[in-house]
Amino acid sequence: MAKEQGTKENPRALKTPPLSSEFAMYTDIKDGKEMLVSTVGKAIFLHYHYCCLADLHAMLKKYNDRMELGSADEQKPVKAGTVEAWGRAEQNLVGGWYGLKKGLCGQFAMYVSPLMEKLGVAELTHDAKENKMRAK
């Protein structure tokens, strides 16, 4: 019997939207809260609220078109109207950042969008730059 994917023992193998870098993502629980953990090699890289998957899907369904990802590090400004901007906005369902690790809260769009595509709930473009996504 195959192991369940998306666990710490069997993380999902993913690629960034431009298909230029590999990473893995799994679900974990910390302090009683479910979260997504992104790893590159053996290093734990980023943490996001698990609810971001359903929240982003609902927002994209309502948007009803392709939305630019606009990925950026936490310390950099983001383009308005992008997935990255929404992932930091006070108007989203968590009232701010979906990223949980201080100093590494950015890159929400870069790492969450491939998981949503793998789960079959979103479509993603795979260009060198300015990728977009939409809900299925």
Short mmCIF file of N, CA and C in Angstrom, two decimals:
data_model
loop_
_atom_site.label_atom_id
_atom_site.label_comp_id
_atom_site.label_asym_id
_atom_site.label_seq_id
_atom_site.Cartn_x
_atom_site.Cartn_y
_atom_site.Cartn_z
N MET A 1 0.85 -1.19 0.00
CA MET A 1 0.00 0.00 0.00
C MET A 1 0.89 1.25 0.00
N ALA A 2 0.55 2.21 -0.82
CA ALA A 2 1.33 3.44 -0.95
C ALA A 2 1.15 4.33 0.27
N LYS A 3 2.23 5.01 0.64
CA LYS A 3 2.17 5.97 1.74
C LYS A 3 1.37 7.19 1.32
N GLU A 4 0.69 7.80 2.28
CA GLU A 4 -0.04 9.03 2.01
C GLU A 4 0.96 10.14 1.67
N GLN A 5 0.67 10.89 0.61
CA GLN A 5 1.54 12.00 0.24
C GLN A 5 1.21 13.24 1.05
N GLY A 6 2.21 14.09 1.19
CA GLY A 6 2.00 15.35 1.88
C GLY A 6 2.27 15.28 3.37
N THR A 7 2.92 14.19 3.81
CA THR A 7 3.30 14.06 5.22
C THR A 7 4.79 14.35 5.35
N LYS A 8 5.25 14.54 6.57
CA LYS A 8 6.67 14.78 6.80
C LYS A 8 7.50 13.61 6.27
N GLU A 9 6.99 12.40 6.44
CA GLU A 9 7.69 11.20 5.99
C GLU A 9 7.62 11.03 4.47
N ASN A 10 6.62 11.59 3.83
CA ASN A 10 6.42 11.46 2.39
C ASN A 10 5.91 12.78 1.80
N PRO A 11 6.77 13.81 1.78
CA PRO A 11 6.32 15.12 1.28
C PRO A 11 6.04 15.09 -0.22
N ARG A 12 5.24 16.03 -0.66
CA ARG A 12 4.94 16.16 -2.09
C ARG A 12 6.13 16.84 -2.78
N ALA A 13 6.60 16.22 -3.85
CA ALA A 13 7.67 16.82 -4.66
C ALA A 13 7.04 17.80 -5.63
N LEU A 14 7.53 19.03 -5.63
CA LEU A 14 6.95 20.10 -6.45
C LEU A 14 8.05 20.89 -7.15
N LYS A 15 7.64 21.70 -8.12
CA LYS A 15 8.55 22.63 -8.79
C LYS A 15 7.94 24.02 -8.74
N THR A 16 8.79 25.03 -8.68
CA THR A 16 8.32 26.41 -8.71
C THR A 16 7.61 26.67 -10.04
N PRO A 17 6.76 27.69 -10.13
CA PRO A 17 6.00 27.93 -11.37
C PRO A 17 6.83 27.99 -12.65
N PRO A 18 8.03 28.59 -12.66
CA PRO A 18 8.80 28.56 -13.91
C PRO A 18 9.46 27.20 -14.19
N LEU A 19 9.21 26.23 -13.29
CA LEU A 19 9.77 24.88 -13.39
C LEU A 19 11.30 24.87 -13.29
N SER A 20 11.85 25.87 -12.60
CA SER A 20 13.30 26.02 -12.51
C SER A 20 13.91 25.47 -11.22
N SER A 21 13.11 25.27 -10.19
CA SER A 21 13.63 24.79 -8.90
C SER A 21 12.68 23.76 -8.31
N GLU A 22 13.26 22.77 -7.66
CA GLU A 22 12.47 21.74 -6.98
C GLU A 22 12.40 22.04 -5.49
N PHE A 23 11.29 21.67 -4.89
CA PHE A 23 11.11 21.78 -3.45
C PHE A 23 10.09 20.74 -3.03
N ALA A 24 9.89 20.58 -1.75
CA ALA A 24 8.90 19.63 -1.23
C ALA A 24 8.01 20.37 -0.24
N MET A 25 6.80 19.85 -0.07
CA MET A 25 5.87 20.47 0.87
C MET A 25 5.09 19.37 1.58
N TYR A 26 4.88 19.60 2.87
CA TYR A 26 4.09 18.66 3.66
C TYR A 26 3.28 19.41 4.71
N THR A 27 2.33 18.72 5.29
CA THR A 27 1.48 19.27 6.34
C THR A 27 2.04 18.85 7.69
N ASP A 28 2.03 19.77 8.64
CA ASP A 28 2.49 19.48 9.99
C ASP A 28 1.60 20.24 10.98
N ILE A 29 1.73 19.91 12.23
CA ILE A 29 0.98 20.61 13.29
C ILE A 29 1.98 21.15 14.29
N LYS A 30 1.83 22.44 14.61
CA LYS A 30 2.69 23.08 15.60
C LYS A 30 1.80 23.93 16.50
N ASP A 31 1.96 23.76 17.79
CA ASP A 31 1.15 24.49 18.77
C ASP A 31 -0.34 24.32 18.49
N GLY A 32 -0.72 23.12 18.05
CA GLY A 32 -2.13 22.81 17.80
C GLY A 32 -2.68 23.36 16.51
N LYS A 33 -1.83 23.98 15.68
CA LYS A 33 -2.30 24.57 14.42
C LYS A 33 -1.69 23.85 13.23
N GLU A 34 -2.55 23.57 12.25
CA GLU A 34 -2.10 22.91 11.04
C GLU A 34 -1.40 23.91 10.13
N MET A 35 -0.27 23.49 9.55
CA MET A 35 0.48 24.39 8.68
C MET A 35 1.10 23.60 7.53
N LEU A 36 1.47 24.34 6.49
CA LEU A 36 2.22 23.78 5.37
C LEU A 36 3.69 24.11 5.61
N VAL A 37 4.54 23.14 5.37
CA VAL A 37 5.98 23.33 5.52
C VAL A 37 6.64 23.07 4.18
N SER A 38 7.43 24.02 3.72
CA SER A 38 8.15 23.90 2.46
C SER A 38 9.62 23.64 2.76
N THR A 39 10.21 22.66 2.07
CA THR A 39 11.61 22.33 2.28
C THR A 39 12.36 22.34 0.95
N VAL A 40 13.62 22.72 1.03
CA VAL A 40 14.52 22.63 -0.11
C VAL A 40 15.68 21.77 0.37
N GLY A 41 15.84 20.60 -0.21
CA GLY A 41 16.82 19.65 0.30
C GLY A 41 16.40 19.21 1.69
N LYS A 42 17.31 19.27 2.64
CA LYS A 42 17.00 18.90 4.03
C LYS A 42 16.60 20.11 4.88
N ALA A 43 16.71 21.30 4.30
CA ALA A 43 16.44 22.53 5.06
C ALA A 43 14.95 22.88 5.04
N ILE A 44 14.40 23.13 6.23
CA ILE A 44 13.04 23.64 6.32
C ILE A 44 13.11 25.11 5.94
N PHE A 45 12.29 25.48 4.99
CA PHE A 45 12.43 26.78 4.36
C PHE A 45 11.32 27.75 4.77
N LEU A 46 10.07 27.39 4.52
CA LEU A 46 8.95 28.30 4.75
C LEU A 46 7.79 27.57 5.43
N HIS A 47 6.99 28.33 6.18
CA HIS A 47 5.79 27.81 6.83
C HIS A 47 4.61 28.72 6.47
N TYR A 48 3.47 28.11 6.18
CA TYR A 48 2.26 28.88 5.85
C TYR A 48 1.06 28.30 6.61
N HIS A 49 0.11 29.17 6.93
CA HIS A 49 -1.16 28.70 7.50
C HIS A 49 -1.77 27.69 6.53
N TYR A 50 -2.21 26.53 7.02
CA TYR A 50 -2.81 25.51 6.16
C TYR A 50 -4.08 26.03 5.49
N CYS A 51 -4.81 26.88 6.18
CA CYS A 51 -6.07 27.40 5.64
C CYS A 51 -5.86 28.23 4.38
N CYS A 52 -4.61 28.57 4.05
CA CYS A 52 -4.35 29.37 2.84
C CYS A 52 -4.85 28.66 1.59
N LEU A 53 -4.84 27.34 1.57
CA LEU A 53 -5.29 26.60 0.38
C LEU A 53 -6.75 26.88 0.08
N ALA A 54 -7.61 26.70 1.05
CA ALA A 54 -9.05 26.94 0.85
C ALA A 54 -9.33 28.43 0.67
N ASP A 55 -8.64 29.27 1.42
CA ASP A 55 -8.86 30.72 1.33
C ASP A 55 -8.47 31.26 -0.05
N LEU A 56 -7.30 30.84 -0.54
CA LEU A 56 -6.85 31.30 -1.86
C LEU A 56 -7.75 30.76 -2.96
N HIS A 57 -8.16 29.52 -2.84
CA HIS A 57 -9.06 28.94 -3.85
C HIS A 57 -10.37 29.72 -3.91
N ALA A 58 -10.94 30.04 -2.76
CA ALA A 58 -12.19 30.81 -2.72
C ALA A 58 -12.00 32.20 -3.33
N MET A 59 -10.89 32.86 -3.01
CA MET A 59 -10.63 34.18 -3.56
C MET A 59 -10.49 34.12 -5.08
N LEU A 60 -9.76 33.12 -5.58
CA LEU A 60 -9.58 32.98 -7.03
C LEU A 60 -10.88 32.65 -7.74
N LYS A 61 -11.73 31.84 -7.11
CA LYS A 61 -13.05 31.53 -7.70
C LYS A 61 -13.86 32.81 -7.86
N LYS A 62 -13.83 33.64 -6.83
CA LYS A 62 -14.56 34.90 -6.87
C LYS A 62 -13.96 35.84 -7.92
N TYR A 63 -12.65 35.86 -8.04
CA TYR A 63 -11.95 36.71 -9.01
C TYR A 63 -12.31 36.28 -10.44
N ASN A 64 -12.46 34.99 -10.66
CA ASN A 64 -12.95 34.42 -11.92
C ASN A 64 -12.09 34.75 -13.14
N ASP A 65 -10.78 34.79 -12.96
CA ASP A 65 -9.86 35.02 -14.08
C ASP A 65 -8.47 34.61 -13.61
N ARG A 66 -7.51 34.65 -14.51
CA ARG A 66 -6.12 34.39 -14.12
C ARG A 66 -5.60 35.59 -13.34
N MET A 67 -4.89 35.32 -12.26
CA MET A 67 -4.29 36.38 -11.44
C MET A 67 -2.78 36.19 -11.45
N GLU A 68 -2.06 37.28 -11.65
CA GLU A 68 -0.60 37.23 -11.62
C GLU A 68 -0.12 36.81 -10.23
N LEU A 69 0.91 35.98 -10.18
CA LEU A 69 1.45 35.52 -8.90
C LEU A 69 2.15 36.65 -8.16
N GLY A 70 3.07 37.35 -8.80
CA GLY A 70 3.75 38.49 -8.16
C GLY A 70 4.63 38.12 -6.99
N SER A 71 5.23 36.96 -7.01
CA SER A 71 6.05 36.48 -5.89
C SER A 71 7.16 37.45 -5.51
N ALA A 72 7.36 37.61 -4.20
CA ALA A 72 8.42 38.49 -3.70
C ALA A 72 8.79 38.09 -2.28
N ASP A 73 10.04 38.33 -1.91
CA ASP A 73 10.49 38.10 -0.54
C ASP A 73 9.74 39.03 0.41
N GLU A 74 9.73 38.66 1.68
CA GLU A 74 9.02 39.43 2.70
C GLU A 74 9.47 40.89 2.75
N GLN A 75 10.75 41.14 2.57
CA GLN A 75 11.29 42.49 2.71
C GLN A 75 11.03 43.37 1.49
N LYS A 76 10.52 42.80 0.41
CA LYS A 76 10.32 43.56 -0.82
C LYS A 76 8.85 43.93 -1.01
N PRO A 77 8.59 45.08 -1.63
CA PRO A 77 7.20 45.46 -1.91
C PRO A 77 6.62 44.55 -2.99
N VAL A 78 5.30 44.45 -3.02
CA VAL A 78 4.64 43.61 -4.01
C VAL A 78 3.72 44.43 -4.89
N LYS A 79 3.48 43.92 -6.07
CA LYS A 79 2.58 44.56 -7.02
C LYS A 79 1.13 44.33 -6.56
N ALA A 80 0.34 45.38 -6.55
CA ALA A 80 -1.08 45.28 -6.17
C ALA A 80 -1.82 44.36 -7.14
N GLY A 81 -2.82 43.68 -6.62
CA GLY A 81 -3.66 42.84 -7.46
C GLY A 81 -3.07 41.49 -7.79
N THR A 82 -2.01 41.09 -7.07
CA THR A 82 -1.38 39.79 -7.31
C THR A 82 -1.71 38.82 -6.17
N VAL A 83 -1.44 37.56 -6.40
CA VAL A 83 -1.63 36.55 -5.35
C VAL A 83 -0.74 36.87 -4.16
N GLU A 84 0.49 37.28 -4.41
CA GLU A 84 1.42 37.62 -3.32
C GLU A 84 0.88 38.78 -2.48
N ALA A 85 0.33 39.80 -3.13
CA ALA A 85 -0.23 40.94 -2.40
C ALA A 85 -1.41 40.49 -1.54
N TRP A 86 -2.26 39.63 -2.08
CA TRP A 86 -3.39 39.12 -1.31
C TRP A 86 -2.91 38.30 -0.11
N GLY A 87 -1.83 37.54 -0.29
CA GLY A 87 -1.30 36.71 0.79
C GLY A 87 -0.72 37.49 1.95
N ARG A 88 -0.62 38.82 1.81
CA ARG A 88 -0.10 39.69 2.87
C ARG A 88 -1.13 40.71 3.35
N ALA A 89 -2.23 40.80 2.64
CA ALA A 89 -3.19 41.89 2.85
C ALA A 89 -3.98 41.74 4.15
N GLU A 90 -4.23 42.84 4.80
CA GLU A 90 -5.06 42.83 6.00
C GLU A 90 -6.49 42.42 5.69
N GLN A 91 -6.89 42.50 4.42
CA GLN A 91 -8.26 42.16 4.02
C GLN A 91 -8.44 40.66 3.77
N ASN A 92 -7.38 39.85 3.80
CA ASN A 92 -7.58 38.42 3.59
C ASN A 92 -8.14 37.79 4.87
N LEU A 93 -8.42 36.50 4.82
CA LEU A 93 -9.14 35.86 5.92
C LEU A 93 -8.34 35.67 7.21
N VAL A 94 -7.00 35.80 7.15
CA VAL A 94 -6.22 35.75 8.39
C VAL A 94 -5.80 37.15 8.84
N GLY A 95 -6.19 38.16 8.07
CA GLY A 95 -5.90 39.54 8.45
C GLY A 95 -4.44 39.92 8.31
N GLY A 96 -3.77 39.34 7.33
CA GLY A 96 -2.36 39.66 7.10
C GLY A 96 -1.61 38.50 6.48
N TRP A 97 -0.40 38.33 6.90
CA TRP A 97 0.50 37.33 6.31
C TRP A 97 0.02 35.89 6.51
N TYR A 98 0.02 35.11 5.43
CA TYR A 98 -0.19 33.66 5.53
C TYR A 98 1.11 32.97 5.91
N GLY A 99 2.25 33.61 5.66
CA GLY A 99 3.54 33.06 6.07
C GLY A 99 3.67 33.12 7.58
N LEU A 100 4.27 32.10 8.18
CA LEU A 100 4.34 32.01 9.64
C LEU A 100 5.73 32.23 10.22
N LYS A 101 6.76 32.18 9.41
CA LYS A 101 8.13 32.26 9.91
C LYS A 101 8.67 33.66 9.69
N LYS A 102 8.82 34.42 10.78
CA LYS A 102 9.27 35.81 10.68
C LYS A 102 10.57 35.89 9.89
N GLY A 103 10.59 36.83 8.96
CA GLY A 103 11.74 36.99 8.08
C GLY A 103 11.63 36.16 6.81
N LEU A 104 10.74 35.17 6.83
CA LEU A 104 10.54 34.29 5.67
C LEU A 104 9.05 34.13 5.37
N CYS A 105 8.31 35.21 5.48
CA CYS A 105 6.86 35.15 5.24
C CYS A 105 6.49 35.33 3.78
N GLY A 106 7.41 35.82 2.98
CA GLY A 106 7.12 36.07 1.58
C GLY A 106 7.16 34.81 0.73
N GLN A 107 7.15 35.02 -0.57
CA GLN A 107 7.17 33.94 -1.56
C GLN A 107 5.95 33.02 -1.46
N PHE A 108 4.88 33.53 -0.88
CA PHE A 108 3.62 32.79 -0.75
C PHE A 108 3.16 32.26 -2.11
N ALA A 109 3.11 33.13 -3.11
CA ALA A 109 2.61 32.73 -4.43
C ALA A 109 3.53 31.73 -5.11
N MET A 110 4.82 31.84 -4.89
CA MET A 110 5.80 30.95 -5.52
C MET A 110 5.67 29.51 -5.03
N TYR A 111 5.37 29.33 -3.74
CA TYR A 111 5.39 27.99 -3.16
C TYR A 111 4.02 27.38 -2.92
N VAL A 112 2.99 28.17 -2.73
CA VAL A 112 1.66 27.61 -2.50
C VAL A 112 0.97 27.26 -3.82
N SER A 113 1.19 28.06 -4.86
CA SER A 113 0.51 27.80 -6.14
C SER A 113 0.83 26.44 -6.75
N PRO A 114 2.08 25.95 -6.73
CA PRO A 114 2.33 24.61 -7.28
C PRO A 114 1.62 23.50 -6.51
N LEU A 115 1.47 23.67 -5.20
CA LEU A 115 0.74 22.67 -4.42
C LEU A 115 -0.73 22.66 -4.84
N MET A 116 -1.30 23.83 -5.02
CA MET A 116 -2.70 23.89 -5.45
C MET A 116 -2.89 23.25 -6.82
N GLU A 117 -1.92 23.44 -7.70
CA GLU A 117 -1.98 22.80 -9.01
C GLU A 117 -1.91 21.27 -8.85
N LYS A 118 -0.99 20.80 -8.03
CA LYS A 118 -0.82 19.36 -7.79
C LYS A 118 -2.08 18.75 -7.19
N LEU A 119 -2.76 19.50 -6.34
CA LEU A 119 -4.00 19.03 -5.71
C LEU A 119 -5.19 19.09 -6.67
N GLY A 120 -5.00 19.71 -7.83
CA GLY A 120 -6.05 19.77 -8.85
C GLY A 120 -7.08 20.85 -8.64
N VAL A 121 -6.77 21.86 -7.83
CA VAL A 121 -7.75 22.92 -7.56
C VAL A 121 -7.40 24.24 -8.25
N ALA A 122 -6.27 24.27 -8.96
CA ALA A 122 -5.86 25.49 -9.66
C ALA A 122 -5.08 25.14 -10.91
N GLU A 123 -5.11 26.07 -11.86
CA GLU A 123 -4.28 25.99 -13.06
C GLU A 123 -3.21 27.07 -12.94
N LEU A 124 -2.03 26.75 -13.45
CA LEU A 124 -0.88 27.63 -13.29
C LEU A 124 -0.14 27.73 -14.62
N THR A 125 0.31 28.93 -14.98
CA THR A 125 1.17 29.05 -16.16
C THR A 125 2.60 28.74 -15.74
N HIS A 126 3.43 28.36 -16.69
CA HIS A 126 4.81 27.97 -16.38
C HIS A 126 5.80 28.69 -17.29
N ASP A 127 5.72 30.01 -17.30
CA ASP A 127 6.63 30.83 -18.07
C ASP A 127 7.85 31.19 -17.22
N ALA A 128 8.86 31.78 -17.84
CA ALA A 128 10.06 32.17 -17.10
C ALA A 128 9.77 33.26 -16.06
N LYS A 129 8.81 34.15 -16.36
CA LYS A 129 8.44 35.25 -15.45
C LYS A 129 6.94 35.52 -15.57
N GLU A 130 6.45 36.26 -14.60
CA GLU A 130 5.07 36.76 -14.59
C GLU A 130 4.02 35.65 -14.77
N ASN A 131 4.18 34.58 -14.01
CA ASN A 131 3.21 33.49 -14.07
C ASN A 131 1.90 33.89 -13.43
N LYS A 132 0.85 33.20 -13.83
CA LYS A 132 -0.51 33.47 -13.35
C LYS A 132 -1.16 32.16 -12.93
N MET A 133 -2.22 32.30 -12.13
CA MET A 133 -2.99 31.12 -11.73
C MET A 133 -4.47 31.47 -11.72
N ARG A 134 -5.28 30.41 -11.77
CA ARG A 134 -6.73 30.58 -11.61
C ARG A 134 -7.28 29.32 -10.96
N ALA A 135 -8.41 29.47 -10.34
CA ALA A 135 -9.06 28.34 -9.68
C ALA A 135 -9.73 27.44 -10.71
N LYS A 136 -9.77 26.16 -10.40
CA LYS A 136 -10.50 25.20 -11.23
C LYS A 136 -11.89 25.04 -10.66
#
